[in-house]
XYZ file of C-alpha atoms in Angstrom:
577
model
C 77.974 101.150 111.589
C 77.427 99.962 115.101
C 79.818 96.816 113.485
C 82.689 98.967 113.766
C 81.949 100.836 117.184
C 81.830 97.386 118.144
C 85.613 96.517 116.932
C 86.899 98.436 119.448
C 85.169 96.607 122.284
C 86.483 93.606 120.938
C 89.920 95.116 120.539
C 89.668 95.665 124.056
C 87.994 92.890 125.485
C 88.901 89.496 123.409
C 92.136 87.912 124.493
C 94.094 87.110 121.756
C 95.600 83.998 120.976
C 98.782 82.782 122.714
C 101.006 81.588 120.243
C 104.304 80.128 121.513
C 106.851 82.901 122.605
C 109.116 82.349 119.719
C 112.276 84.398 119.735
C 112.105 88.438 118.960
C 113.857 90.178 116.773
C 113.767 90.644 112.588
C 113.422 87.153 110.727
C 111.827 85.333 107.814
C 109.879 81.835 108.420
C 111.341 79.136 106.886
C 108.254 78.985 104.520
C 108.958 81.688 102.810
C 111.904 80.476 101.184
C 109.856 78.268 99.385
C 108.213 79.288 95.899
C 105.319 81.432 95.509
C 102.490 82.453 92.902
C 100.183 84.928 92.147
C 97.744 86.570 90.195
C 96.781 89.912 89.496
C 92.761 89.161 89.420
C 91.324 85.445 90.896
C 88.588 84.099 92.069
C 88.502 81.195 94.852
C 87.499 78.056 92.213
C 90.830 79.887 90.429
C 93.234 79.822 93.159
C 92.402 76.362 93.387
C 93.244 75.529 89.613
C 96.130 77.890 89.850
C 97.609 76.363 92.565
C 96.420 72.572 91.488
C 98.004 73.068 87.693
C 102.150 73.453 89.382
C 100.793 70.478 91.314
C 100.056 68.550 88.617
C 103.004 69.718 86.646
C 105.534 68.878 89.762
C 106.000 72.646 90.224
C 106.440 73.165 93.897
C 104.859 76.010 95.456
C 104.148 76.970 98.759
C 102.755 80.238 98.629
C 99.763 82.075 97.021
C 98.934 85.122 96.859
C 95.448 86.880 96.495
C 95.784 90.128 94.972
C 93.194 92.554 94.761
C 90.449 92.659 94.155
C 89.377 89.904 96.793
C 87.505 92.242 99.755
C 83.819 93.118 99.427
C 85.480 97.064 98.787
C 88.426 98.933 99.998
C 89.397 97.579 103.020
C 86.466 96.180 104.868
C 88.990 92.676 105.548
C 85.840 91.102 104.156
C 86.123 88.326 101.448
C 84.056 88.868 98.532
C 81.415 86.106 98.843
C 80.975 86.360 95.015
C 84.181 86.066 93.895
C 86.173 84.272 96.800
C 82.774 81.561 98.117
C 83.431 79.652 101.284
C 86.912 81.280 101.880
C 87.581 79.485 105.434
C 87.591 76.564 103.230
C 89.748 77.954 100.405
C 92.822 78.866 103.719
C 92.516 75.399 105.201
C 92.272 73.262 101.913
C 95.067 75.640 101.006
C 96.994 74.523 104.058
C 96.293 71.201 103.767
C 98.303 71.046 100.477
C 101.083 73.236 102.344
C 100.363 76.132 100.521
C 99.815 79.748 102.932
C 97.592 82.014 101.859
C 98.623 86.142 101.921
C 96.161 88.435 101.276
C 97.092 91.747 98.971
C 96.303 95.156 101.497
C 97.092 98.773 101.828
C 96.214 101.545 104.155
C 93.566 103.208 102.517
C 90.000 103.393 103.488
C 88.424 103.973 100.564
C 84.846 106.806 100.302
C 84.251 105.771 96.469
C 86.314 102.995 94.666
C 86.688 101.276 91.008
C 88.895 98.772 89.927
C 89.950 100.092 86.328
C 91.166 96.457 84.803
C 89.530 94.232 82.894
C 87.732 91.438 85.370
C 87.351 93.811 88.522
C 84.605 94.443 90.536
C 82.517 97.419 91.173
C 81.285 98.788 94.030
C 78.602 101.142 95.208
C 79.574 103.741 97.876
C 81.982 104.373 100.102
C 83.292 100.974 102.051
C 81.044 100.472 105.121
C 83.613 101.225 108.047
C 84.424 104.635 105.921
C 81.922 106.608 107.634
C 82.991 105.624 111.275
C 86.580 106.646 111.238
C 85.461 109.766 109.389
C 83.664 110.483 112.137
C 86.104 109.548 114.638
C 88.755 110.984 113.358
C 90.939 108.248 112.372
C 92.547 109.152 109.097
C 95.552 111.379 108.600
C 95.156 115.109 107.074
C 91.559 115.116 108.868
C 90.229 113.159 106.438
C 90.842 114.279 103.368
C 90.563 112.434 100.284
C 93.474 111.334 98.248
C 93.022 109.501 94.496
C 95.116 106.542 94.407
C 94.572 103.297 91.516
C 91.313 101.648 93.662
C 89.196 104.714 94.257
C 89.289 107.997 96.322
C 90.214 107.152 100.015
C 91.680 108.347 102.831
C 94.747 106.895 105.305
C 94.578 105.404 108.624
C 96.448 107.346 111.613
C 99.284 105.082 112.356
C 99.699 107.596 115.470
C 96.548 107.126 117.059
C 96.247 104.696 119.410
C 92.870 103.904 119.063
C 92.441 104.091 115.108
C 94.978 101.623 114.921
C 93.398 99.393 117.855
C 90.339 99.673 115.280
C 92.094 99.054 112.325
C 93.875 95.916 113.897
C 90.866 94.730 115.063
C 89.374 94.102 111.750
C 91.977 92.051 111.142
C 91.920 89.428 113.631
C 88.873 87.542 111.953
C 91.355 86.573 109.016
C 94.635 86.253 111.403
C 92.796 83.847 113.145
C 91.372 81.717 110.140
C 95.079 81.694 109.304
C 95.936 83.880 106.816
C 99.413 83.745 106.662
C 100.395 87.429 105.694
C 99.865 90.888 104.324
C 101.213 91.859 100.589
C 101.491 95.534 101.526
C 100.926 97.779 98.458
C 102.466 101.482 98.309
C 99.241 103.128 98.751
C 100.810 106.032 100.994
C 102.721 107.112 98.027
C 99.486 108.796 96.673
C 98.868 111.341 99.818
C 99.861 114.762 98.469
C 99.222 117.018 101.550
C 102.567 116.977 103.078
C 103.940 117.095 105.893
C 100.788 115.183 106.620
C 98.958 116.177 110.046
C 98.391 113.136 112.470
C 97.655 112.174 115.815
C 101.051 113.097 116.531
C 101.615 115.989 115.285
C 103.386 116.492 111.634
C 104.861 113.758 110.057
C 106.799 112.977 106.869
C 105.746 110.226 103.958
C 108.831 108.289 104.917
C 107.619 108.761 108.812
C 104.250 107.315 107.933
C 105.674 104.694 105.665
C 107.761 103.220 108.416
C 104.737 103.227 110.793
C 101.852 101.239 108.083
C 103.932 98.660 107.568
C 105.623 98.114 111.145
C 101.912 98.449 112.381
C 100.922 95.277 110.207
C 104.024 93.330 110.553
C 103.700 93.967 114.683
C 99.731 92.781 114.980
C 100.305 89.860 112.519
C 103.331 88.346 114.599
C 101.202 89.678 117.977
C 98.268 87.423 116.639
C 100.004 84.435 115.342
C 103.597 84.508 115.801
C 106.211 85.111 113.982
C 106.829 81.570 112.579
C 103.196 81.582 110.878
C 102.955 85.370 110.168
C 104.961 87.644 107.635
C 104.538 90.948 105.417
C 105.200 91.333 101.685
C 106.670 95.221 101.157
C 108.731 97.133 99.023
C 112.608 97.805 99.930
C 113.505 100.177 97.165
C 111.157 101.212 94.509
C 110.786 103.591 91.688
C 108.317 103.290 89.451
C 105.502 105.488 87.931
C 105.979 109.004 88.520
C 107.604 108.641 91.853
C 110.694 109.587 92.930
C 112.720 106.267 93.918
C 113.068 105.810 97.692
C 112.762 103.098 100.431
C 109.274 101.995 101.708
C 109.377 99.523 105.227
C 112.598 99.774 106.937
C 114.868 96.680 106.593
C 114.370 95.672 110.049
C 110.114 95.293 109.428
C 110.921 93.892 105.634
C 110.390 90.016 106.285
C 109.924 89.154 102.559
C 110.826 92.660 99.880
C 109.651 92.364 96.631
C 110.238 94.672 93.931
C 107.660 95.282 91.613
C 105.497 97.140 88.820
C 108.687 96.382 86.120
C 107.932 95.997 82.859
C 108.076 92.295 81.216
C 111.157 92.691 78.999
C 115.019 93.287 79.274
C 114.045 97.489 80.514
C 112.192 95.624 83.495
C 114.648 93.093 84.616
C 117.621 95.643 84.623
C 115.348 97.712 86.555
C 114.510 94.807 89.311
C 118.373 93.930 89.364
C 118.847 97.796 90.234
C 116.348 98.109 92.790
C 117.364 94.693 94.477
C 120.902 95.684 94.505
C 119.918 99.319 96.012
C 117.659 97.422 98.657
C 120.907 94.575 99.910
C 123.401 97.390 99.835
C 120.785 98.890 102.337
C 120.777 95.602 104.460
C 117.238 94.213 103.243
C 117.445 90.461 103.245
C 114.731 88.845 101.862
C 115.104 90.446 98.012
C 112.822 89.253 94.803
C 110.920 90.601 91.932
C 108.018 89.137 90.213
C 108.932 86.898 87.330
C 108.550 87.896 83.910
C 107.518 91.681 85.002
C 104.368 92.797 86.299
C 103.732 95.559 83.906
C 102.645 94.873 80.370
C 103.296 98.452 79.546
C 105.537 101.046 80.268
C 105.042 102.606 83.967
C 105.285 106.129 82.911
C 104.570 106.536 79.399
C 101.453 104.039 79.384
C 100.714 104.208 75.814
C 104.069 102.133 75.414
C 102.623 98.433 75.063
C 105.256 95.470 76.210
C 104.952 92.239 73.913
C 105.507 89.111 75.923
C 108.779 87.053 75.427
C 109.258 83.965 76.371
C 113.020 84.291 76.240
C 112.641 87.143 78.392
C 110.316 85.480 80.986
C 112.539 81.935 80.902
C 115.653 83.941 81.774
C 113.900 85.907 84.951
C 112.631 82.277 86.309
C 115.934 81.670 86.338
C 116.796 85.025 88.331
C 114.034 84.221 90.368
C 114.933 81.148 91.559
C 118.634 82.414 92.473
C 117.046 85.000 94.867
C 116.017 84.508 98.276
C 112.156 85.554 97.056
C 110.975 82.985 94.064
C 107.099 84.827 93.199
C 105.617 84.255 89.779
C 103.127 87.458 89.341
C 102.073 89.213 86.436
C 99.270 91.256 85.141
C 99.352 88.831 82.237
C 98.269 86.430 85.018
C 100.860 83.835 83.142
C 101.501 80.298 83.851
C 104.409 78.034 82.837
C 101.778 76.331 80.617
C 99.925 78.963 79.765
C 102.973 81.095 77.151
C 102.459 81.687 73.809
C 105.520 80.484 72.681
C 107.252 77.277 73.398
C 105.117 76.333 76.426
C 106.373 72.330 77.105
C 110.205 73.941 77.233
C 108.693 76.839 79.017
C 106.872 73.712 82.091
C 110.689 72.251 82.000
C 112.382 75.441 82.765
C 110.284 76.675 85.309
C 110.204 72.972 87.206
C 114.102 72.995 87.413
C 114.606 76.506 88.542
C 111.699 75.750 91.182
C 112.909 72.639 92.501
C 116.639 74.276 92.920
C 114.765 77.006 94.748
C 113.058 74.565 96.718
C 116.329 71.947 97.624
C 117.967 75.513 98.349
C 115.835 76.653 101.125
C 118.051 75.512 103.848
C 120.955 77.434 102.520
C 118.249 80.302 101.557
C 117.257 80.403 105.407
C 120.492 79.692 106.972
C 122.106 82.790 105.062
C 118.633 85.212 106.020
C 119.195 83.985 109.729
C 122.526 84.893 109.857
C 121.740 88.001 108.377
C 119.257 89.401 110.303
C 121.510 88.570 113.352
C 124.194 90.626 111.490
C 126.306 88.849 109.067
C 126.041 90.197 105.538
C 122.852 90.103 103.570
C 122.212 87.031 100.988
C 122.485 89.314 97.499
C 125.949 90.781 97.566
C 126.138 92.790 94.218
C 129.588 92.794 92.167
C 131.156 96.517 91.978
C 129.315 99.954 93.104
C 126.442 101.555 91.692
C 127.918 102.855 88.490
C 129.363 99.112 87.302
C 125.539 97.652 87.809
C 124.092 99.237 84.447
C 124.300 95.903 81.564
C 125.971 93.637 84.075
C 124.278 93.439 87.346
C 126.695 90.239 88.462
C 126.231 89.015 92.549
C 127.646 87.030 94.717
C 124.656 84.998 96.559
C 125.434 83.637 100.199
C 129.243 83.675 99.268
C 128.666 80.897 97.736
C 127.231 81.252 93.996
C 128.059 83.959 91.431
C 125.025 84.675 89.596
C 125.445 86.766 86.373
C 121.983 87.759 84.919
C 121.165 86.905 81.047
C 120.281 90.847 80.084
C 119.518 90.232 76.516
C 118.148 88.099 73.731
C 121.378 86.824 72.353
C 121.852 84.459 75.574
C 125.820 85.782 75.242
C 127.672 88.173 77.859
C 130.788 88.271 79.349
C 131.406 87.025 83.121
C 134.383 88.721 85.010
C 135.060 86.362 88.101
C 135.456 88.286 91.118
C 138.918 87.482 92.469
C 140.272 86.633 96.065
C 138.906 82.567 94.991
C 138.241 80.189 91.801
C 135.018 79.603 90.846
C 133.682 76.391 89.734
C 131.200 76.533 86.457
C 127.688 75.000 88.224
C 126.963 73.231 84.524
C 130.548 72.324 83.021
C 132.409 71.774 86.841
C 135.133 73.786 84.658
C 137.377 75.480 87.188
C 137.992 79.384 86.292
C 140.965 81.623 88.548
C 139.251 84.388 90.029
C 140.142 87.903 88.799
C 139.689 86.623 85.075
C 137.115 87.652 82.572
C 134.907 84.956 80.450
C 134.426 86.543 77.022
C 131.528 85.670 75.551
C 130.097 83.189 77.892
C 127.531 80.857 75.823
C 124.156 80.511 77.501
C 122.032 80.498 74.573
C 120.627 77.518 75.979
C 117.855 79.251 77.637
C 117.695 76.345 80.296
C 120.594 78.060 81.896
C 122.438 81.150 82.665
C 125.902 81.686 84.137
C 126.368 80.680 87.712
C 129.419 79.473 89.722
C 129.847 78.408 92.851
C 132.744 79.587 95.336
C 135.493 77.003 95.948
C 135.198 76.123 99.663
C 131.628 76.475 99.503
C 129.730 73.899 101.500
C 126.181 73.759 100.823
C 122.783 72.470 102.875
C 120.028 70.960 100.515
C 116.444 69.358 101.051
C 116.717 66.803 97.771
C 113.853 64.759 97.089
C 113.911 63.441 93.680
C 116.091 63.482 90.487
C 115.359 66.493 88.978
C 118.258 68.781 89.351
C 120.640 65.887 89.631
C 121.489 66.700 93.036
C 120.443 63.528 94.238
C 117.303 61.311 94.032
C 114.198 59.955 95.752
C 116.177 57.813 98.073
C 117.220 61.702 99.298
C 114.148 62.557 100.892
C 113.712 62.917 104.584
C 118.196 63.367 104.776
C 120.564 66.459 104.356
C 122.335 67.037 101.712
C 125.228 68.139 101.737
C 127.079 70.135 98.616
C 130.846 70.435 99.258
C 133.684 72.314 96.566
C 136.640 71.901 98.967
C 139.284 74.524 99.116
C 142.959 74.203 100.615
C 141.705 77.322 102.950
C 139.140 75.868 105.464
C 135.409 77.427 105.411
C 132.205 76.944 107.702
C 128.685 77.278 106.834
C 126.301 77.259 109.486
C 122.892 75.591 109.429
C 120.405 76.414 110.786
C 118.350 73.444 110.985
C 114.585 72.265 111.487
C 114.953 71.785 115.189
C 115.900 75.298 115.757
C 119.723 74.435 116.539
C 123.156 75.457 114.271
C 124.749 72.819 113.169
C 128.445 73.487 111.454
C 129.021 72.619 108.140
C 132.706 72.846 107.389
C 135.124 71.223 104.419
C 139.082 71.809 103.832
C 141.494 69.658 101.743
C 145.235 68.895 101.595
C 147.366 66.836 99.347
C 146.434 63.628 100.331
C 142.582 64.587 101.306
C 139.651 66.142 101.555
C 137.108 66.106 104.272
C 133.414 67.655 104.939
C 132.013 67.431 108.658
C 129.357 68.304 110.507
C 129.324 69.735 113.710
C 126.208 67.284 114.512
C 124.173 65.186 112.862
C 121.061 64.546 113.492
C 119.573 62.271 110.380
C 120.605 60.540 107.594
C 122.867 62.843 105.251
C 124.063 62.465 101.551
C 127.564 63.463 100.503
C 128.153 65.258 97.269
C 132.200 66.067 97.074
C 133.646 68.129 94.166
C 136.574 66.678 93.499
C 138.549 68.869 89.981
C 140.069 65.730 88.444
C 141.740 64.612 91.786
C 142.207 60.768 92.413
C 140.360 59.580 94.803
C 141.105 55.266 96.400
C 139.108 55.416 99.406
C 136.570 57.474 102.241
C 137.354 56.570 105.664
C 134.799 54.485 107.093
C 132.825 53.730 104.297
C 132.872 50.965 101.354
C 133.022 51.897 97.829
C 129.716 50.384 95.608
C 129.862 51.010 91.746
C 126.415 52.480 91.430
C 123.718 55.082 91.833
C 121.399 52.387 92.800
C 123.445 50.126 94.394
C 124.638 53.701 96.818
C 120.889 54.485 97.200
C 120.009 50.884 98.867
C 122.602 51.129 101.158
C 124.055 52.910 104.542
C 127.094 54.445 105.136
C 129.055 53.531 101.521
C 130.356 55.430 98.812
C 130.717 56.303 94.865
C 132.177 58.020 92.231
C 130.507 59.667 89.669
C 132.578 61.665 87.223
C 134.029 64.852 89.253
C 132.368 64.231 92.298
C 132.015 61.869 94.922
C 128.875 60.645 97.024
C 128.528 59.211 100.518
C 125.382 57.719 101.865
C 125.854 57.758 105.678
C 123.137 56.655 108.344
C 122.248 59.255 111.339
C 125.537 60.049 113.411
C 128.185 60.202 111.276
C 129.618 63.728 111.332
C 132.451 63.441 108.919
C 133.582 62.205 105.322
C 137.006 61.926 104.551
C 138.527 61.372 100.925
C 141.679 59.776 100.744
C 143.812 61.295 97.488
C-alpha cells in the first residue's frame, strides 16, 4: 500500500513535463481524423497482427484502441504483463508505424471484479490501490459499493483535491510512455445513491459526469499537450436500461463516439439518432463503431443479432463520412475476417478508409472552425421527428450524406434546397428542393452522397485508389473544386498551423479556384457540368494522366473535370469557357 501513499508525494514533488504551450481552448488533433480500430478483448502479440493485417491489406489506420481488459484489475493503470508483455515496446513500435495507442478507462476503483465474456481475465481481490482510498476517503457516497459490468467498485471524488491529485498521479507512468488517450467508458451511470455525497457537498450524476471526464481530458493535455493527448466519451447515449442523456460536455468531448448499438439496421438508426442529438447539441467530433458493438439486443439480451455483411459494408461507409472512422465490435471483426463475401468486404472497407484518410484536412479544417464557433461538421436534414427511416445530413456544407437504412440498397433522397447538388458517383447535377425516388445503391460499394455546388475541398491524395488523384499526389494539396456562379470560401487549416483560403466562383466565360497562399505543390481537380473548356491561364494543356503527372504547372481534361498540376506558389487556376 505504501505504493500509493507514495503517489501523492510524487504528485507533489515530480515536475511534469513541459510540453510546448500550444493554444487553449476545445480542439481535436489532427490525428484523430485519421482511421481507427479496436477490439473488444486483445492481447499485445494481437494488437500487433491487428494492426499489421490493414497494413498489409493497404487499410490505413492510425489509431488503436485497447479495450478492456488490458490492466492487471480495475484500475491499477498497470498493464497486464500476461496478456499485454513488454508494453513500452508495444506504444513505441506502435508509434513508429504512426499508429497512437488509447487505452479503454473508467472511474471506478474496483473491491472485487470479473470480466463476464468469453477470453477475460480473472482476478483475485480487490485492486491493490482499493484499500488506500477507502481509507482515505477518496470515493464518492463514503465508499460505498456500486455493481457495474467489471466487478463491484466504488467512484473516485472528482471534488477532492487530493483524491484526484492521487488518481492523476497513477496516470503519469503511461502519459509519459506516450499513451495517446483515454476511451472513457460510462461507468458513473451505475451509482444508484443519488444525489451522491462528495467532497463538495451533494452533487448530481450529470454534475459528476461533467467532472470524470473534464478531470481526464485536463491531466492528459496538462501532461502531454493537447496536440498528443485526447479523450474518447460519449455525447448522447441511450442504451441498456438507461434513460438517454448527455455524458462529457461538448466543450471536454475531443473525439464522441456513440456506442453499445446493435449490429443490424435497429443499431445504425439508433447511432444516426444519437449522433444527430449530440451535433444539434454542438459536439463536433461525432462517430459510432462500425458494424455495431452489440451482438445482441441491449435490453432484452436473450435477443441474439446475426451478422450481415450488407449491414456492416453500408456502416463502413457511414463511418467513413463522419468525422470519427472506429472499427469496434464485440465480434472483434476484421475486413478479412466476415463470413460472407470477405475479398468485396477488404475492397469496401480500403475505399471508404482511404476517402476518410485524403479527407482529413477538410475533416480538421471543419472541427477547427467549429470549436472556434462556426457550425458543427454533422448538420442533420429536418428536426427530430423527420430523422426516424431517413436520417439525411449535410457534412461540412459540403456533402449530403443519405444513410443506406435497409437491405434493399433503395431509398429515396430529397435534396435540400437553397443549391444543386452534384451526384459524387454519376457527376449528374440534381436542383435542390427535388426528391430522388428510388435512388439505386444496391451496389453495396456505395451509398448516396452529393456534394454542394460551390464546394471547394482540401485533400491529402497519395495514390489511385479513390480516383482522386495518384501517387505523383503525395507530399501536394489537393484541391476539389464544384464551382458555383455565387462565390464560396473554405478555410484550411493547414500543417503549419496557418489558414489558408480556399475559394472558387465562375461566370460565363470562366471559372477560377485560388488560394489565399500556397505553400507546396497543389493538384487541381475542377468540376466542370458539360461546360467547354479551351484553355487555363498560365498553364499548357498535355493529353494525359501520365504525361500531367511528370510535369509542373500544366493541365488536362478528363471527362467532366479538369486537372492542374502547379509547382509551389501558384495561388490561382483559371478556366477559360
Amino acid at each position: 500500500m505504501r505504493r500509493y501513499a507514495l503517489a501523492l508525494l510524487l504528485a507533489a514533488c515530480t515536475p511534469v513535463p513541459s510540453p510546448p504551450a500550444p493554444p487553449t481552448g476545445p480542439h481535436t488533433p489532427r490525428w484523430a481524423f485519421e482511421p481507427w480500430i479496436s477490439k473488444d478483448i486483445s492481447t499485445g502479440p494481437d494488437t500487433y497482427d491487428f494492426v499489421d493485417g490493414f497494413r498489409a491489406r493497404d487499410i490505413p489506420v492510425h489509431v488503436v484502441v485497447l479495450d478492456s481488459p488490458w490492466e492487471t484489475n480495475y484500475h491499477t493503470f498497470v498493464p497486464n504483463p500476461s496478456r499485454y508483455p513488454e508494453f513500452p515496446r508495444l506504444v513505441a513500435d506502435m508509434k513508429a508505424r504512426d499508429v497512437r495507442v488509447v487505452l479503454w478507462m473508467t472511474q471506478m476503483l474496483n473491491e472485487s471484479s470479473f470480466d463476464a465474456e468469453v477470453g477475460g481475465d480473472r482476478y483475485a481481490g480487490p485492486s491493490p490501490n482499493y484499500g488506500f482510498a477507502k481509507r482515505e476517503g477518496y470515493f464518492v457516497n463514503e465508499g460505498a459499493l456500486e455493481t457495474w459490468w467489471k466487478g463491484q467498485g466504488a467512484a473516485i471524488d472528482f471534488f477532492n483535491p487530493t483524491a484526484v491529485a492521487w488518481w492523476r498521479a497513477q496516470q503519469n507512468e503511461l502519459l509519459d510512455l506516450g499513451i495517446a488517450g483515454w476511451k472513457l467508458d460510462f461507468g458513473e451511470s451505475y451509482i444508484t445513491r443519488l444525489p451522491m455525497k462528495t467532497a463538495a457537498g451533494e452533487k448530481t450524476l450529470q454534475e459528476y459526469s461533467e467532472a470524470y471526464y473534464r478531470d481526464f481530458l485536463e491531466h492528459g493535455r496538462e501532461r502531454r499537450g493537447r496536440e498528443e493527448f485526447l479523450t474518447m466519451v460519449r455525447p448522447y447515449d441511450k442504451s441498456y436500461l438507461f434513460e438517454g442523456r448527455f455524458f462529457a460536455r461538448p466543450e471536454d468531448a475531443p473525439v464522441a463516439w456513440v456506442g453499445d448499438n446493435r449490429r443490424d439496421w435497429v443499431g445504425l438508426e439508433d447511432a444516426l439518432d444519437h449522433m444527430f442529438r449530440s451535433a444539434r447539441a454542438g459536439y463536433v467530433m461525432l462517430g459510432s463503431d462500425i458494424g455495431g458493438y452489440l451482438d445482441i439486443d441491449d435490453v432484452n439480451m436473450s435477443i441474439r443479432v446475426p451478422f450481415s455483411q450488407t449491414n456492416f459494408v453500408r456502416w463502413v461507409a457511414l463511418g467513413a463520412m463522419t468525422p470519427f472512422m472506429q472499427l469496434h465490435g464485440r465480434g472483434n471483426l476484421t475486413p478479412w475476417t466476415v463470413s460472407e463475401r470477405a475479398d468485396e468486404t477488404v475492397a469496401i472497407y480500403r475505399y471508404w478508409a482511404k476517402l476518410h484518410h485524403q479527407l482529413v484536412p477538410f475533416f480538421y479544417s471543419t472541427a477547427e472552425e467549429a470549436w472556434a464557433g462556426a457550425p458543427v461538421p454533422m448538420q442533420p436534414v429536418g428536426e427530430l421527428a423527420d430523422w426516424t427511416h431517413d436520417y439525411r445530413y449535410v457534412l461540412g456544407d459540403a456533402f449530403l450524406v443519405a444513410p443506406i437504412l435497409d437491405d434493399t440498397g433503395v431509398r429515396d433522397v430529397a435534396l435540400p434546397a437553397g443549391a444543386r447538388w452534384v451526384d459524387w458517383w454519376s457527376n449528374a447535377v440534381h436542383e435542390g428542393g427535388t426528391t430522388l425516388t428510388a435512388y439505386d445503391s444496391t451496389d453495396r460499394s456505395r451509398i448516396p452522397l452529393f456534394v454542394k455546388e460551390g464546394a471547394v475541398l482540401p485533400l491529402e491524395v497519395d495514390d489511385d485508389s479513390t480516383s482522386l488523384g495518384t501517387t505523383a499526389s503525395a507530399g501536394r494539396l489537393t484541391v476539389l473544386a464544384w464551382p458555383s456562379t455565387t462565390a464560396t470560401k473554405f478555410v484550411l487549416h493547414d500543417t503549419d498551423d496557418a489558414k489558408t483560403e480556399l475559394t472558387t466562383a465562375r461566370d460565363a466565360t470562366s471559372s477560377t479556384v485560388s488560394l489565399s497562399r500556397s505553400t507546396r505543390p497543389t493538384v487541381w481537380r475542377v468540376f466542370l457540368e458539360g461546360r467547354g473548356v479551351t484553355s487555363v491561364e498560365g498553364l499548357r494543356q498535355v493529353n494525359s494522366r501520365a504525361e500531367l503527372d511528370a510535369a509542373e504547372d500544366v493541365w488536362w481534361r478528363d471527362g467532366v473535370f479538369v486537372w492542374a498540376r502547379t509547382s509551389t506558389g501558384t495561388t490561382k487556376v483559371t478556366l477559360q469557357h
